[in-house]
Amino acid sequence: MGIKEQMEEIYLTMSEKDIPWNIETPPALLKKIFDDRKLIQSKVLELGCGIGNYVAYLSATGIEATGVDISDAAIATARNNVESKGLSCNFRVADVLEEHPELWNRYDFVYDWELLHHIFPNDRGQYAKNVNRMLKPGGRYLSVCFSEESPQFGGKGKYRITPLGTELYFSSEVELESLFAGIFQIEELKTVEVQGKFSTHLAVYVMMRKK
């Protein structure tokens, strides 16, 4: 079963409260960025937005926000949720490993919050190029993904299977520096502790700027 089919099954069969990454409010590290008043006049894109909680948060603060996800079910729920809140957000179903020229050079800030560990090394180069194309000149990009130092799901190995049956790739700071340094100017690279829905975990945090 591919990642799209896995995500469709999760969003169609699990309640929102049981999906581990479905958190209503942004984590502290992300909220700190969102609350920077410099974003107010920005166009922001979230890759792997799920049911759109963080996109809705941005919209409620007056920021023009768009969310992309591979799951039709997730995007349908996201649209229903923001409509019920009276918010104006943009959502679209899209595979981030494919090229989307209609999104190129449109965004001041793009981020993926714990999406990259779903993308394996062979596909990451293409993914990074796609993100770079979506940014306006000088735009910024944040990527946060599970660290190989994190004890989650057995705590050993680069590839680990989650209780939901999905397979994730756990990264190092060195790997992400090598991945991104060729096309982005890395402003900050560090391993951070993130409060998840059910427990804390370690993640690699990379803030970058388009060259």
PDB file of C-alpha atoms in Angstrom:
ATOM      1  CA  MET A   1       0.000   0.000   0.000  1.00  0.00           C
ATOM      2  CA  GLY A   2       1.406   3.395  -1.007  1.00  0.00           C
ATOM      3  CA  ILE A   3       1.515   6.486   1.187  1.00  0.00           C
ATOM      4  CA  LYS A   4      -1.583   8.010  -0.437  1.00  0.00           C
ATOM      5  CA  GLU A   5      -3.630   4.871   0.198  1.00  0.00           C
ATOM      6  CA  GLN A   6      -2.333   4.679   3.770  1.00  0.00           C
ATOM      7  CA  MET A   7      -3.272   8.277   4.483  1.00  0.00           C
ATOM      8  CA  GLU A   8      -6.697   7.883   2.920  1.00  0.00           C
ATOM      9  CA  GLU A   9      -7.386   4.861   5.132  1.00  0.00           C
ATOM     10  CA  ILE A  10      -6.242   6.713   8.256  1.00  0.00           C
ATOM     11  CA  TYR A  11      -8.356   9.806   7.584  1.00  0.00           C
ATOM     12  CA  LEU A  12     -11.399   7.781   6.567  1.00  0.00           C
ATOM     13  CA  THR A  13     -11.373   5.240   9.404  1.00  0.00           C
ATOM     14  CA  MET A  14      -9.827   6.979  12.438  1.00  0.00           C
ATOM     15  CA  SER A  15     -11.377   9.682  14.581  1.00  0.00           C
ATOM     16  CA  GLU A  16      -9.559  13.010  14.546  1.00  0.00           C
ATOM     17  CA  LYS A  17      -8.678  12.693  18.240  1.00  0.00           C
ATOM     18  CA  ASP A  18      -6.878   9.374  17.630  1.00  0.00           C
ATOM     19  CA  ILE A  19      -4.680  10.508  14.733  1.00  0.00           C
ATOM     20  CA  PRO A  20      -1.309  11.117  16.447  1.00  0.00           C
ATOM     21  CA  TRP A  21      -0.234  14.115  14.373  1.00  0.00           C
ATOM     22  CA  ASN A  22      -3.626  15.806  14.401  1.00  0.00           C
ATOM     23  CA  ILE A  23      -3.116  18.587  16.958  1.00  0.00           C
ATOM     24  CA  GLU A  24      -5.470  21.562  17.025  1.00  0.00           C
ATOM     25  CA  THR A  25      -2.974  24.291  17.929  1.00  0.00           C
ATOM     26  CA  PRO A  26       0.556  24.723  16.550  1.00  0.00           C
ATOM     27  CA  PRO A  27       3.492  23.461  18.656  1.00  0.00           C
ATOM     28  CA  ALA A  28       5.362  26.189  20.549  1.00  0.00           C
ATOM     29  CA  LEU A  29       8.245  26.365  18.060  1.00  0.00           C
ATOM     30  CA  LEU A  30       5.872  26.813  15.148  1.00  0.00           C
ATOM     31  CA  LYS A  31       3.565  29.194  16.960  1.00  0.00           C
ATOM     32  CA  LYS A  32       6.529  31.459  17.707  1.00  0.00           C
ATOM     33  CA  ILE A  33       7.139  31.791  13.958  1.00  0.00           C
ATOM     34  CA  PHE A  34       3.447  32.244  13.170  1.00  0.00           C
ATOM     35  CA  ASP A  35       3.092  35.015  15.744  1.00  0.00           C
ATOM     36  CA  ASP A  36       5.916  37.052  14.182  1.00  0.00           C
ATOM     37  CA  ARG A  37       4.130  40.101  12.798  1.00  0.00           C
ATOM     38  CA  LYS A  38       6.398  40.026   9.753  1.00  0.00           C
ATOM     39  CA  LEU A  39       4.235  37.194   8.392  1.00  0.00           C
ATOM     40  CA  ILE A  40       1.091  39.319   8.249  1.00  0.00           C
ATOM     41  CA  GLN A  41       1.699  40.481   4.690  1.00  0.00           C
ATOM     42  CA  SER A  42       3.039  37.099   3.618  1.00  0.00           C
ATOM     43  CA  LYS A  43       1.645  34.236   1.612  1.00  0.00           C
ATOM     44  CA  VAL A  44       2.230  31.011   3.539  1.00  0.00           C
ATOM     45  CA  LEU A  45       2.094  27.405   2.321  1.00  0.00           C
ATOM     46  CA  GLU A  46       1.965  24.289   4.496  1.00  0.00           C
ATOM     47  CA  LEU A  47       2.998  21.023   2.841  1.00  0.00           C
ATOM     48  CA  GLY A  48       1.336  17.994   4.392  1.00  0.00           C
ATOM     49  CA  CYS A  49      -1.381  20.039   6.105  1.00  0.00           C
ATOM     50  CA  GLY A  50      -3.650  17.140   7.119  1.00  0.00           C
ATOM     51  CA  ILE A  51      -7.065  18.473   8.135  1.00  0.00           C
ATOM     52  CA  GLY A  52      -5.757  22.030   8.107  1.00  0.00           C
ATOM     53  CA  ASN A  53      -5.506  22.985  11.779  1.00  0.00           C
ATOM     54  CA  TYR A  54      -2.401  25.133  11.399  1.00  0.00           C
ATOM     55  CA  VAL A  55      -3.624  26.710   8.167  1.00  0.00           C
ATOM     56  CA  ALA A  56      -6.821  27.681  10.005  1.00  0.00           C
ATOM     57  CA  TYR A  57      -4.739  29.156  12.840  1.00  0.00           C
ATOM     58  CA  LEU A  58      -2.828  31.297  10.346  1.00  0.00           C
ATOM     59  CA  SER A  59      -5.994  32.420   8.594  1.00  0.00           C
ATOM     60  CA  ALA A  60      -7.576  33.460  11.896  1.00  0.00           C
ATOM     61  CA  THR A  61      -4.635  35.823  12.460  1.00  0.00           C
ATOM     62  CA  GLY A  62      -5.128  37.451   9.049  1.00  0.00           C
ATOM     63  CA  ILE A  63      -2.386  35.623   7.139  1.00  0.00           C
ATOM     64  CA  GLU A  64      -3.109  34.337   3.626  1.00  0.00           C
ATOM     65  CA  ALA A  65      -2.528  30.611   4.052  1.00  0.00           C
ATOM     66  CA  THR A  66      -2.702  27.582   1.778  1.00  0.00           C
ATOM     67  CA  GLY A  67      -2.520  23.910   2.722  1.00  0.00           C
ATOM     68  CA  VAL A  68      -1.542  20.965   0.536  1.00  0.00           C
ATOM     69  CA  ASP A  69      -1.966  17.283   1.333  1.00  0.00           C
ATOM     70  CA  ILE A  70      -1.859  14.017  -0.587  1.00  0.00           C
ATOM     71  CA  SER A  71      -5.095  12.797   0.996  1.00  0.00           C
ATOM     72  CA  ASP A  72      -8.435  13.675  -0.593  1.00  0.00           C
ATOM     73  CA  ALA A  73     -10.173  12.786   2.668  1.00  0.00           C
ATOM     74  CA  ALA A  74      -7.935  15.076   4.714  1.00  0.00           C
ATOM     75  CA  ILE A  75      -8.495  18.033   2.391  1.00  0.00           C
ATOM     76  CA  ALA A  76     -12.258  17.468   2.342  1.00  0.00           C
ATOM     77  CA  THR A  77     -12.278  17.549   6.152  1.00  0.00           C
ATOM     78  CA  ALA A  78     -10.042  20.628   6.181  1.00  0.00           C
ATOM     79  CA  ARG A  79     -12.430  22.520   3.909  1.00  0.00           C
ATOM     80  CA  ASN A  80     -15.426  21.560   6.033  1.00  0.00           C
ATOM     81  CA  ASN A  81     -13.674  22.552   9.240  1.00  0.00           C
ATOM     82  CA  VAL A  82     -12.637  26.017   8.105  1.00  0.00           C
ATOM     83  CA  GLU A  83     -16.035  26.655   6.539  1.00  0.00           C
ATOM     84  CA  SER A  84     -17.700  25.883   9.872  1.00  0.00           C
ATOM     85  CA  LYS A  85     -15.379  28.426  11.511  1.00  0.00           C
ATOM     86  CA  GLY A  86     -16.071  31.096   8.908  1.00  0.00           C
ATOM     87  CA  LEU A  87     -12.427  31.245   7.827  1.00  0.00           C
ATOM     88  CA  SER A  88     -11.004  31.807   4.362  1.00  0.00           C
ATOM     89  CA  CYS A  89      -8.271  29.287   3.565  1.00  0.00           C
ATOM     90  CA  ASN A  90      -6.984  27.659   0.409  1.00  0.00           C
ATOM     91  CA  PHE A  91      -6.621  23.875   0.236  1.00  0.00           C
ATOM     92  CA  ARG A  92      -5.636  21.525  -2.552  1.00  0.00           C
ATOM     93  CA  VAL A  93      -4.879  17.848  -2.991  1.00  0.00           C
ATOM     94  CA  ALA A  94      -1.366  17.374  -4.352  1.00  0.00           C
ATOM     95  CA  ASP A  95       1.586  15.000  -4.205  1.00  0.00           C
ATOM     96  CA  VAL A  96       4.577  17.064  -3.053  1.00  0.00           C
ATOM     97  CA  LEU A  97       6.931  14.853  -5.077  1.00  0.00           C
ATOM     98  CA  GLU A  98       5.305  16.007  -8.306  1.00  0.00           C
ATOM     99  CA  GLU A  99       5.875  19.334 -10.022  1.00  0.00           C
ATOM    100  CA  HIS A 100       3.136  21.950  -9.628  1.00  0.00           C
ATOM    101  CA  PRO A 101       3.997  24.983 -11.802  1.00  0.00           C
ATOM    102  CA  GLU A 102       0.854  26.794 -10.648  1.00  0.00           C
ATOM    103  CA  LEU A 103       2.465  27.036  -7.188  1.00  0.00           C
ATOM    104  CA  TRP A 104       5.888  28.259  -8.316  1.00  0.00           C
ATOM    105  CA  ASN A 105       7.194  31.637  -7.090  1.00  0.00           C
ATOM    106  CA  ARG A 106       4.037  32.322  -5.075  1.00  0.00           C
ATOM    107  CA  TYR A 107       4.966  32.025  -1.401  1.00  0.00           C
ATOM    108  CA  ASP A 108       6.975  34.041   1.094  1.00  0.00           C
ATOM    109  CA  PHE A 109       7.120  31.209   3.626  1.00  0.00           C
ATOM    110  CA  VAL A 110       6.759  27.458   3.081  1.00  0.00           C
ATOM    111  CA  TYR A 111       6.940  24.880   5.832  1.00  0.00           C
ATOM    112  CA  ASP A 112       6.575  21.162   6.379  1.00  0.00           C
ATOM    113  CA  TRP A 113       5.980  20.228   9.988  1.00  0.00           C
ATOM    114  CA  GLU A 114       6.883  16.555  10.393  1.00  0.00           C
ATOM    115  CA  LEU A 115       6.208  15.593   6.809  1.00  0.00           C
ATOM    116  CA  LEU A 116       9.774  14.938   5.646  1.00  0.00           C
ATOM    117  CA  HIS A 117      10.109  11.666   7.573  1.00  0.00           C
ATOM    118  CA  HIS A 118       7.434  10.286   5.211  1.00  0.00           C
ATOM    119  CA  ILE A 119       9.743  11.076   2.259  1.00  0.00           C
ATOM    120  CA  PHE A 120      12.617   8.655   1.770  1.00  0.00           C
ATOM    121  CA  PRO A 121      16.163   9.689   0.723  1.00  0.00           C
ATOM    122  CA  ASN A 122      15.792   8.775  -2.968  1.00  0.00           C
ATOM    123  CA  ASP A 123      12.929  11.264  -3.327  1.00  0.00           C
ATOM    124  CA  ARG A 124      14.207  14.071  -1.141  1.00  0.00           C
ATOM    125  CA  GLY A 125      16.302  15.813  -3.787  1.00  0.00           C
ATOM    126  CA  GLN A 126      13.262  16.245  -6.048  1.00  0.00           C
ATOM    127  CA  TYR A 127      11.183  17.352  -3.101  1.00  0.00           C
ATOM    128  CA  ALA A 128      13.697  20.047  -2.112  1.00  0.00           C
ATOM    129  CA  LYS A 129      13.731  21.355  -5.706  1.00  0.00           C
ATOM    130  CA  ASN A 130       9.931  21.503  -5.708  1.00  0.00           C
ATOM    131  CA  VAL A 131       9.873  23.511  -2.491  1.00  0.00           C
ATOM    132  CA  ASN A 132      12.506  25.889  -3.831  1.00  0.00           C
ATOM    133  CA  ARG A 133      10.365  26.583  -6.905  1.00  0.00           C
ATOM    134  CA  MET A 134       7.343  27.426  -4.768  1.00  0.00           C
ATOM    135  CA  LEU A 135       9.160  30.196  -2.907  1.00  0.00           C
ATOM    136  CA  LYS A 136       9.486  33.767  -4.043  1.00  0.00           C
ATOM    137  CA  PRO A 137      13.074  35.059  -4.297  1.00  0.00           C
ATOM    138  CA  GLY A 138      14.398  35.390  -0.767  1.00  0.00           C
ATOM    139  CA  GLY A 139      11.498  33.378   0.662  1.00  0.00           C
ATOM    140  CA  ARG A 140      12.021  31.229   3.741  1.00  0.00           C
ATOM    141  CA  TYR A 141      11.473  27.533   4.280  1.00  0.00           C
ATOM    142  CA  LEU A 142      11.177  25.543   7.519  1.00  0.00           C
ATOM    143  CA  SER A 143      11.467  21.768   7.658  1.00  0.00           C
ATOM    144  CA  VAL A 144      11.047  19.725  10.846  1.00  0.00           C
ATOM    145  CA  CYS A 145      11.225  15.917  10.934  1.00  0.00           C
ATOM    146  CA  PHE A 146      11.947  13.054  13.327  1.00  0.00           C
ATOM    147  CA  SER A 147      15.570  12.839  14.462  1.00  0.00           C
ATOM    148  CA  GLU A 148      17.467   9.550  14.361  1.00  0.00           C
ATOM    149  CA  GLU A 149      18.309  10.284  18.004  1.00  0.00           C
ATOM    150  CA  SER A 150      14.632  10.052  18.972  1.00  0.00           C
ATOM    151  CA  PRO A 151      13.553   6.881  20.808  1.00  0.00           C
ATOM    152  CA  GLN A 152      10.218   6.632  18.998  1.00  0.00           C
ATOM    153  CA  PHE A 153       9.024   3.309  17.545  1.00  0.00           C
ATOM    154  CA  GLY A 154      11.857   1.180  18.846  1.00  0.00           C
ATOM    155  CA  GLY A 155      14.534   3.851  18.830  1.00  0.00           C
ATOM    156  CA  LYS A 156      16.945   2.090  16.463  1.00  0.00           C
ATOM    157  CA  GLY A 157      17.579   2.318  12.745  1.00  0.00           C
ATOM    158  CA  LYS A 158      16.803   4.868  10.079  1.00  0.00           C
ATOM    159  CA  TYR A 159      13.588   3.165   8.928  1.00  0.00           C
ATOM    160  CA  ARG A 160      10.962   2.457  11.573  1.00  0.00           C
ATOM    161  CA  ILE A 161       7.375   1.178  11.476  1.00  0.00           C
ATOM    162  CA  THR A 162       4.759   3.089  13.461  1.00  0.00           C
ATOM    163  CA  PRO A 163       1.790   1.559  15.318  1.00  0.00           C
ATOM    164  CA  LEU A 164      -0.370   2.715  12.389  1.00  0.00           C
ATOM    165  CA  GLY A 165       1.713   0.632   9.986  1.00  0.00           C
ATOM    166  CA  THR A 166       3.362   3.563   8.216  1.00  0.00           C
ATOM    167  CA  GLU A 167       7.103   3.492   7.593  1.00  0.00           C
ATOM    168  CA  LEU A 168       9.151   6.572   8.487  1.00  0.00           C
ATOM    169  CA  TYR A 169      12.742   7.630   7.849  1.00  0.00           C
ATOM    170  CA  PHE A 170      14.601   9.169  10.790  1.00  0.00           C
ATOM    171  CA  SER A 171      17.165  11.834   9.837  1.00  0.00           C
ATOM    172  CA  SER A 172      20.371  13.372  11.155  1.00  0.00           C
ATOM    173  CA  GLU A 173      21.473  17.006  11.088  1.00  0.00           C
ATOM    174  CA  VAL A 174      24.307  16.069   8.716  1.00  0.00           C
ATOM    175  CA  GLU A 175      21.889  14.476   6.238  1.00  0.00           C
ATOM    176  CA  LEU A 176      19.597  17.479   6.136  1.00  0.00           C
ATOM    177  CA  GLU A 177      22.479  19.904   5.773  1.00  0.00           C
ATOM    178  CA  SER A 178      23.681  17.880   2.785  1.00  0.00           C
ATOM    179  CA  LEU A 179      20.165  17.767   1.321  1.00  0.00           C
ATOM    180  CA  PHE A 180      19.355  21.451   1.574  1.00  0.00           C
ATOM    181  CA  ALA A 181      22.663  23.369   1.456  1.00  0.00           C
ATOM    182  CA  GLY A 182      22.957  23.234  -2.337  1.00  0.00           C
ATOM    183  CA  ILE A 183      19.799  25.228  -3.053  1.00  0.00           C
ATOM    184  CA  PHE A 184      19.010  27.028   0.208  1.00  0.00           C
ATOM    185  CA  GLN A 185      20.946  29.247   2.567  1.00  0.00           C
ATOM    186  CA  ILE A 186      20.655  27.458   5.916  1.00  0.00           C
ATOM    187  CA  GLU A 187      19.985  29.955   8.693  1.00  0.00           C
ATOM    188  CA  GLU A 188      19.447  27.577  11.589  1.00  0.00           C
ATOM    189  CA  LEU A 189      19.994  23.837  11.977  1.00  0.00           C
ATOM    190  CA  LYS A 190      19.441  22.111  15.307  1.00  0.00           C
ATOM    191  CA  THR A 191      17.893  19.160  17.096  1.00  0.00           C
ATOM    192  CA  VAL A 192      14.905  20.183  19.212  1.00  0.00           C
ATOM    193  CA  GLU A 193      12.449  18.571  21.592  1.00  0.00           C
ATOM    194  CA  VAL A 194       8.887  18.702  20.308  1.00  0.00           C
ATOM    195  CA  GLN A 195       5.748  18.119  22.326  1.00  0.00           C
ATOM    196  CA  GLY A 196       3.614  15.731  20.333  1.00  0.00           C
ATOM    197  CA  LYS A 197       0.034  14.707  20.973  1.00  0.00           C
ATOM    198  CA  PHE A 198       0.896  11.862  23.310  1.00  0.00           C
ATOM    199  CA  SER A 199       4.589  12.354  24.180  1.00  0.00           C
ATOM    200  CA  THR A 200       7.689  14.412  23.437  1.00  0.00           C
ATOM    201  CA  HIS A 201      10.206  13.471  20.757  1.00  0.00           C
ATOM    202  CA  LEU A 202      13.380  14.746  19.160  1.00  0.00           C
ATOM    203  CA  ALA A 203      13.265  16.399  15.748  1.00  0.00           C
ATOM    204  CA  VAL A 204      15.716  18.047  13.376  1.00  0.00           C
ATOM    205  CA  TYR A 205      14.772  21.683  12.729  1.00  0.00           C
ATOM    206  CA  VAL A 206      16.098  23.512   9.650  1.00  0.00           C
ATOM    207  CA  MET A 207      15.232  27.130   8.827  1.00  0.00           C
ATOM    208  CA  MET A 208      16.375  28.210   5.377  1.00  0.00           C
ATOM    209  CA  ARG A 209      16.187  31.001   2.842  1.00  0.00           C
ATOM    210  CA  LYS A 210      15.936  30.654  -0.931  1.00  0.00           C
ATOM    211  CA  LYS A 211      19.200  31.680  -2.567  1.00  0.00           C
TER     212      LYS A 211
END
